[in-house]
PDB file of C-alpha atoms in Angstrom:
ATOM      1  CA  GLU A  18      11.944   6.158   2.390  1.00 93.00           C
ATOM      2  CA  ILE A  19      10.880   3.827   0.214  1.00 94.00           C
ATOM      3  CA  LEU A  20       7.091   4.984   0.120  1.00 95.00           C
ATOM      4  CA  ARG A  21       7.729   8.003  -1.039  1.00 96.00           C
ATOM      5  CA  LYS A  22      10.328   6.274  -4.110  1.00 96.00           C
ATOM      6  CA  SER A  23       7.908   3.479  -5.214  1.00 97.00           C
ATOM      7  CA  SER A  24       6.411   4.042  -7.989  1.00 96.00           C
ATOM      8  CA  MET A  25       3.667   2.051  -6.996  1.00 97.00           C
ATOM      9  CA  PHE A  26       2.322   4.231  -4.172  1.00 97.00           C
ATOM     10  CA  ASP A  27       0.617   7.346  -5.137  1.00 97.00           C
ATOM     11  CA  PRO A  28      -0.074   9.014  -2.253  1.00 97.00           C
ATOM     12  CA  ARG A  29      -2.727  12.016  -3.894  1.00 96.00           C
ATOM     13  CA  TYR A  30      -5.019   8.093  -5.318  1.00 97.00           C
ATOM     14  CA  TYR A  31      -4.504   6.196  -1.931  1.00 96.00           C
ATOM     15  CA  THR A  32      -5.258   9.142  -0.003  1.00 96.00           C
ATOM     16  CA  GLU A  33      -8.680   9.798  -2.272  1.00 95.00           C
ATOM     17  CA  HIS A  34      -8.859   5.794  -2.136  1.00 92.00           C
ATOM     18  CA  CYS A  35      -9.251   6.302   1.827  1.00 92.00           C
ATOM     19  CA  ARG A  36     -12.001   8.645   2.053  1.00 93.00           C
ATOM     20  CA  LYS A  37     -14.062   7.182  -0.478  1.00 92.00           C
ATOM     21  CA  LYS A  38     -13.320   3.415   2.016  1.00 89.00           C
ATOM     22  CA  HIS A  39     -14.158   5.567   5.051  1.00 88.00           C
ATOM     23  CA  GLY A  40     -15.878   8.503   4.171  1.00 92.00           C
ATOM     24  CA  PHE A  41     -13.735  10.855   6.141  1.00 92.00           C
ATOM     25  CA  LEU A  42      -9.509  11.252   6.934  1.00 92.00           C
ATOM     26  CA  PRO A  43      -8.810  10.047  10.397  1.00 87.00           C
ATOM     27  CA  ASP A  44      -6.923  13.991  11.948  1.00 90.00           C
ATOM     28  CA  GLY A  45      -3.677  13.952  11.343  1.00 91.00           C
ATOM     29  CA  PHE A  46      -3.835  11.982   8.224  1.00 94.00           C
ATOM     30  CA  GLU A  47      -0.740  11.288   6.766  1.00 96.00           C
ATOM     31  CA  PRO A  48      -0.881   8.717   3.680  1.00 96.00           C
ATOM     32  CA  TYR A  49       2.553   7.273   4.136  1.00 96.00           C
ATOM     33  CA  SER A  50       2.726   6.736   7.758  1.00 94.00           C
ATOM     34  CA  TYR A  51      -0.571   5.550   7.913  1.00 94.00           C
ATOM     35  CA  TYR A  52      -0.589   2.799   4.780  1.00 94.00           C
ATOM     36  CA  LEU A  53       2.172   1.279   6.493  1.00 92.00           C
ATOM     37  CA  GLU A  54       0.574   1.268   9.567  1.00 91.00           C
ATOM     38  CA  HIS A  55      -3.489   1.060   8.146  1.00 88.00           C
ATOM     39  CA  GLY A  56      -3.636   0.090   4.650  1.00 80.00           C
ATOM     40  CA  ALA A  57      -1.525  -2.743   3.637  1.00 78.00           C
ATOM     41  CA  GLU A  58      -3.657  -4.553   6.572  1.00 85.00           C
ATOM     42  CA  GLU A  59      -7.107  -2.334   4.935  1.00 85.00           C
ATOM     43  CA  THR A  60      -6.062  -3.595   0.951  1.00 86.00           C
ATOM     44  CA  VAL A  61      -7.238   0.179   0.636  1.00 88.00           C
ATOM     45  CA  LYS A  62      -4.828  -0.352  -3.285  1.00 91.00           C
ATOM     46  CA  PRO A  63      -1.740   2.508  -2.777  1.00 95.00           C
ATOM     47  CA  GLY A  64      -2.046   2.930  -5.769  1.00 96.00           C
ATOM     48  CA  PRO A  65      -3.684   2.651  -9.978  1.00 96.00           C
ATOM     49  CA  LYS A  66      -0.640  -0.260 -10.452  1.00 95.00           C
ATOM     50  CA  PHE A  67      -0.901  -2.292  -7.442  1.00 96.00           C
ATOM     51  CA  ARG A  68      -2.454  -4.778  -7.122  1.00 93.00           C
ATOM     52  CA  VAL A  69      -2.695  -5.848  -2.904  1.00 92.00           C
ATOM     53  CA  HIS A  70      -5.012  -8.584  -2.933  1.00 92.00           C
ATOM     54  CA  ARG A  71      -3.726 -10.102  -6.534  1.00 94.00           C
ATOM     55  CA  TYR A  72       0.229  -8.637  -4.104  1.00 95.00           C
ATOM     56  CA  PHE A  73      -1.182 -11.092  -1.565  1.00 94.00           C
ATOM     57  CA  SER A  74      -2.414 -14.466  -2.650  1.00 95.00           C
ATOM     58  CA  ARG A  75       1.939 -14.506  -5.233  1.00 96.00           C
ATOM     59  CA  PHE A  76       2.976 -13.889  -1.046  1.00 96.00           C
ATOM     60  CA  PRO A  77       0.963 -14.951   1.125  1.00 95.00           C
ATOM     61  CA  ASP A  78       2.742 -14.779   4.143  1.00 95.00           C
ATOM     62  CA  ILE A  79       3.573 -11.176   3.776  1.00 94.00           C
ATOM     63  CA  ARG A  80       0.379 -10.870   5.210  1.00 91.00           C
ATOM     64  CA  THR A  81       0.383 -13.022   7.632  1.00 91.00           C
ATOM     65  CA  TYR A  82       3.493 -11.135   9.254  1.00 92.00           C
ATOM     66  CA  GLY A  83       1.993  -7.490   8.754  1.00 90.00           C
ATOM     67  CA  ILE A  84       4.543  -6.186   6.068  1.00 93.00           C
ATOM     68  CA  CYS A  85       3.982  -3.981   3.968  1.00 94.00           C
ATOM     69  CA  PRO A  86       3.052  -4.935   0.135  1.00 95.00           C
ATOM     70  CA  VAL A  87       4.602  -2.362  -1.565  1.00 96.00           C
ATOM     71  CA  ALA A  88       7.975  -1.706   0.459  1.00 95.00           C
ATOM     72  CA  HIS A  89       8.350  -6.049  -0.459  1.00 96.00           C
ATOM     73  CA  TYR A  90       7.490  -5.465  -4.042  1.00 97.00           C
ATOM     74  CA  GLU A  91      10.422  -2.795  -4.984  1.00 96.00           C
ATOM     75  CA  LEU A  92      12.851  -4.465  -2.369  1.00 96.00           C
ATOM     76  CA  ILE A  93      11.363  -8.075  -3.074  1.00 96.00           C
ATOM     77  CA  GLY A  94       9.340  -8.483  -5.451  1.00 95.00           C
ATOM     78  CA  ARG A  95       9.460  -7.381  -8.035  1.00 93.00           C
ATOM     79  CA  PHE A  96      13.174  -8.984  -8.770  1.00 94.00           C
ATOM     80  CA  LEU A  97      11.528 -12.046  -9.284  1.00 90.00           C
TER      81      LEU A  97
END
């Protein structure tokens, strides 16, 4: 639900960038669940306003623990 409400996650943008990165979309691709399962780990940008590499540089522990960077941003990071 956090991703669906976030202005940092654009499902169309993310879908297009996944297609470009992989050359295809996996069967049953759904942008929100795919991002939660694979996207953050792959560092595919979830939207034009969110730079995953930069966010991981600022908060390296979230990558170590597998925390979704967009969810972290919405719940904690944007207030810091």
